[in-house]
Amino acid sequence: MTTPKAPRQRLMTDERQREIVAAVLELAGERGPDAITAQAIADRIGITQGAIFRHFPDKEAIWLAVYAWVRTALGEALEKALAGGGSPLAQIKRAFLAHVTFVAKNPGVPRVMFHELQYPGDSPARAEVRAMITNYRKRLTRLFDEAVAAGELPADLDIGLAPILFIGAVQSLVIQSSLMGNPAGMVRRARQLLPLLLDGYRGGGKS
């Protein structure tokens, strides 16, 4: 007598949505975002393509969910890094390493973020990415303001450019990691880069 196979578990919409978002980020770490089709997502999860669109109305909704996850997860990583307290400059150091660690663990994140920004025009997805980066930059700006007020950084430091250099340093590590094919080494290289970055801030300002 053959034992009947148990039917595949049908997940609730929020659970399946999280699974789909995770699959997109996993695929983004392996290929260009343009190559992430609904069929590729379905194949990665082990469901039909039609099942994907029972949980999302269209592909743009999937991308919006991906960006929402990135915003929340990166925000949580930053908050955890800042929860240790300490001086503003110590918090900036932890924030930098936390950001790099987050990207090293989720290599698909920078690919999907900057992929959306390279196209002209506007869209809900592009607006979401832009708002996310803007809000993140504002949080960093507050940290740099506090470091200047505490006398840890020069009074003439360009507060507008300081967060841009911070984010640019992370992105340079991402590019180097992609060229070397070694995302796991990002955190080690970030620790090596951090003293140079801080020296730049300390020596920055007007020439």
Short mmCIF file of C-alpha atoms in Angstrom, two decimals:
data_model
loop_
_atom_site.label_atom_id
_atom_site.label_comp_id
_atom_site.label_asym_id
_atom_site.label_seq_id
_atom_site.Cartn_x
_atom_site.Cartn_y
_atom_site.Cartn_z
CA MET A 1 0.00 0.00 0.00
CA THR A 2 1.48 3.37 -1.06
CA THR A 3 1.47 6.18 1.47
CA PRO A 4 0.01 9.30 -0.16
CA LYS A 5 2.36 12.27 -0.41
CA ALA A 6 1.56 15.22 1.80
CA PRO A 7 0.34 18.20 -0.23
CA ARG A 8 2.74 21.11 -0.59
CA GLN A 9 2.16 23.56 2.22
CA ARG A 10 0.32 26.66 1.08
CA LEU A 11 1.85 29.66 2.76
CA MET A 12 -0.05 32.72 3.84
CA THR A 13 0.46 35.76 1.63
CA ASP A 14 2.85 37.59 3.99
CA GLU A 15 5.01 34.48 4.41
CA ARG A 16 5.12 33.86 0.67
CA GLN A 17 5.90 37.52 0.01
CA ARG A 18 8.89 37.33 2.34
CA GLU A 19 10.02 34.17 0.56
CA ILE A 20 9.74 35.88 -2.83
CA VAL A 21 11.70 38.93 -1.63
CA ALA A 22 14.44 36.66 -0.26
CA ALA A 23 14.57 34.82 -3.59
CA VAL A 24 14.93 38.09 -5.54
CA LEU A 25 17.84 39.23 -3.37
CA GLU A 26 19.47 35.82 -3.61
CA LEU A 27 19.17 35.87 -7.40
CA ALA A 28 20.47 39.45 -7.53
CA GLY A 29 23.63 38.26 -5.86
CA GLU A 30 24.18 35.82 -8.73
CA ARG A 31 23.08 37.73 -11.83
CA GLY A 32 22.06 41.17 -13.08
CA PRO A 33 18.64 42.35 -11.87
CA ASP A 34 17.45 42.51 -15.50
CA ALA A 35 17.79 38.73 -15.63
CA ILE A 36 15.51 38.18 -12.64
CA THR A 37 12.29 37.06 -14.25
CA ALA A 38 9.12 35.88 -12.56
CA GLN A 39 9.94 32.39 -13.81
CA ALA A 40 13.41 32.55 -12.26
CA ILE A 41 11.87 33.55 -8.93
CA ALA A 42 9.30 30.78 -9.18
CA ASP A 43 11.98 28.20 -10.01
CA ARG A 44 14.10 29.30 -7.06
CA ILE A 45 11.20 28.91 -4.63
CA GLY A 46 9.70 25.83 -6.24
CA ILE A 47 6.30 27.22 -7.16
CA THR A 48 4.56 28.17 -10.39
CA GLN A 49 4.91 31.58 -11.98
CA GLY A 50 1.18 32.06 -11.57
CA ALA A 51 1.52 31.53 -7.82
CA ILE A 52 3.88 34.50 -7.62
CA PHE A 53 1.20 36.83 -8.95
CA ARG A 54 -1.34 35.55 -6.46
CA HIS A 55 0.79 37.29 -3.83
CA PHE A 56 1.91 40.35 -5.82
CA PRO A 57 -0.19 42.14 -8.46
CA ASP A 58 2.78 42.74 -10.78
CA LYS A 59 6.57 42.75 -10.94
CA GLU A 60 6.85 46.37 -9.82
CA ALA A 61 5.09 45.42 -6.59
CA ILE A 62 7.76 42.76 -6.05
CA TRP A 63 10.54 45.33 -6.44
CA LEU A 64 8.78 47.72 -4.07
CA ALA A 65 8.61 44.94 -1.49
CA VAL A 66 12.32 44.26 -1.99
CA TYR A 67 13.20 47.93 -1.40
CA ALA A 68 10.92 48.04 1.66
CA TRP A 69 12.78 45.04 3.09
CA VAL A 70 16.15 46.70 2.44
CA ARG A 71 15.02 49.94 4.08
CA THR A 72 13.81 48.11 7.18
CA ALA A 73 16.71 45.66 7.47
CA LEU A 74 19.44 48.27 6.91
CA GLY A 75 17.68 50.61 9.34
CA GLU A 76 17.63 47.87 11.97
CA ALA A 77 21.33 47.16 11.41
CA LEU A 78 22.12 50.84 11.86
CA GLU A 79 19.99 51.14 14.99
CA LYS A 80 21.69 48.11 16.50
CA ALA A 81 25.10 49.63 15.76
CA LEU A 82 24.12 52.91 17.40
CA ALA A 83 22.51 51.27 20.42
CA GLY A 84 25.93 50.74 21.98
CA GLY A 85 26.17 54.44 22.71
CA GLY A 86 29.57 56.04 23.04
CA SER A 87 30.86 59.19 21.38
CA PRO A 88 29.42 60.36 18.04
CA LEU A 89 32.62 59.36 16.25
CA ALA A 90 32.50 55.88 17.80
CA GLN A 91 28.94 55.57 16.52
CA ILE A 92 30.02 56.65 13.04
CA LYS A 93 32.67 53.92 13.06
CA ARG A 94 30.14 51.28 14.12
CA ALA A 95 27.60 52.52 11.57
CA PHE A 96 30.17 52.20 8.77
CA LEU A 97 31.13 48.64 9.72
CA ALA A 98 27.48 47.69 10.25
CA HIS A 99 26.59 48.95 6.77
CA VAL A 100 29.45 47.02 5.15
CA THR A 101 28.60 43.88 7.15
CA PHE A 102 24.98 44.14 6.02
CA VAL A 103 26.03 44.38 2.36
CA ALA A 104 28.52 41.53 2.72
CA LYS A 105 25.71 39.32 4.05
CA ASN A 106 23.30 40.52 1.34
CA PRO A 107 25.38 41.05 -1.82
CA GLY A 108 22.27 41.36 -3.95
CA VAL A 109 21.21 44.56 -2.15
CA PRO A 110 23.55 47.10 -3.85
CA ARG A 111 22.84 45.52 -7.22
CA VAL A 112 19.09 46.03 -7.00
CA MET A 113 19.45 49.48 -5.45
CA PHE A 114 21.79 51.04 -8.00
CA HIS A 115 20.23 49.14 -10.89
CA GLU A 116 17.02 51.10 -10.38
CA LEU A 117 18.82 54.44 -10.17
CA GLN A 118 20.67 54.07 -13.47
CA TYR A 119 17.55 54.56 -15.57
CA PRO A 120 16.20 58.01 -16.50
CA GLY A 121 12.72 59.18 -15.64
CA ASP A 122 10.76 58.30 -12.53
CA SER A 123 8.73 55.41 -11.18
CA PRO A 124 7.38 54.31 -7.79
CA ALA A 125 10.36 51.97 -7.41
CA ARG A 126 12.88 54.70 -8.26
CA ALA A 127 11.15 57.12 -5.88
CA GLU A 128 11.34 54.50 -3.12
CA VAL A 129 15.08 54.01 -3.61
CA ARG A 130 15.72 57.75 -3.75
CA ALA A 131 13.70 58.33 -0.55
CA MET A 132 15.53 55.51 1.18
CA ILE A 133 18.97 56.91 0.34
CA THR A 134 17.88 60.46 1.26
CA ASN A 135 16.59 59.38 4.68
CA TYR A 136 19.71 57.33 5.33
CA ARG A 137 21.88 60.31 4.46
CA LYS A 138 19.90 62.48 6.89
CA ARG A 139 20.52 60.02 9.70
CA LEU A 140 24.23 60.08 8.96
CA THR A 141 24.20 63.88 8.80
CA ARG A 142 22.89 64.01 12.36
CA LEU A 143 25.79 61.83 13.49
CA PHE A 144 28.34 64.06 11.80
CA ASP A 145 26.67 67.15 13.29
CA GLU A 146 27.02 65.60 16.75
CA ALA A 147 30.66 64.67 16.12
CA VAL A 148 31.45 68.26 15.11
CA ALA A 149 29.58 69.63 18.14
CA ALA A 150 31.57 67.28 20.39
CA GLY A 151 34.84 68.52 18.91
CA GLU A 152 35.68 65.12 17.43
CA LEU A 153 35.63 66.46 13.88
CA PRO A 154 36.63 69.90 12.54
CA ALA A 155 34.13 72.73 12.85
CA ASP A 156 34.52 73.50 9.15
CA LEU A 157 33.75 69.94 8.03
CA ASP A 158 31.28 70.01 5.12
CA ILE A 159 28.32 68.28 6.77
CA GLY A 160 26.57 67.92 3.43
CA LEU A 161 29.47 66.04 1.82
CA ALA A 162 30.49 63.92 4.83
CA PRO A 163 27.61 61.39 4.48
CA ILE A 164 28.17 61.22 0.72
CA LEU A 165 31.80 60.23 1.31
CA PHE A 166 30.61 57.64 3.87
CA ILE A 167 28.17 56.05 1.40
CA GLY A 168 30.69 56.37 -1.44
CA ALA A 169 33.28 54.48 0.61
CA VAL A 170 30.82 51.63 1.12
CA GLN A 171 30.07 51.59 -2.59
CA SER A 172 33.77 51.51 -3.48
CA LEU A 173 34.13 48.42 -1.30
CA VAL A 174 31.18 46.87 -3.11
CA ILE A 175 32.82 47.50 -6.50
CA GLN A 176 36.16 46.13 -5.33
CA SER A 177 34.41 43.08 -3.90
CA SER A 178 32.65 42.47 -7.21
CA LEU A 179 35.91 42.74 -9.14
CA MET A 180 37.68 40.37 -6.76
CA GLY A 181 34.71 38.02 -6.43
CA ASN A 182 35.11 38.05 -2.66
CA PRO A 183 32.20 39.66 -0.81
CA ALA A 184 33.22 37.87 2.38
CA GLY A 185 36.40 39.98 2.50
CA MET A 186 34.49 43.28 2.53
CA VAL A 187 34.43 43.66 6.30
CA ARG A 188 38.17 43.08 6.60
CA ARG A 189 38.85 45.66 3.89
CA ALA A 190 36.39 48.06 5.55
CA ARG A 191 38.39 47.87 8.78
CA GLN A 192 41.52 48.71 6.80
CA LEU A 193 39.80 51.60 5.02
CA LEU A 194 38.13 53.11 8.09
CA PRO A 195 41.24 54.87 9.53
CA LEU A 196 41.87 56.51 6.13
CA LEU A 197 38.25 57.62 5.94
CA LEU A 198 38.38 59.12 9.44
CA ASP A 199 41.68 60.89 8.64
CA GLY A 200 39.93 62.42 5.65
CA TYR A 201 37.17 63.76 7.89
CA ARG A 202 39.60 65.07 10.49
CA GLY A 203 41.73 66.78 7.86
CA GLY A 204 38.73 67.90 5.81
CA GLY A 205 37.22 71.32 5.66
CA LYS A 206 38.36 74.41 3.85
CA SER A 207 41.81 74.54 2.31
#
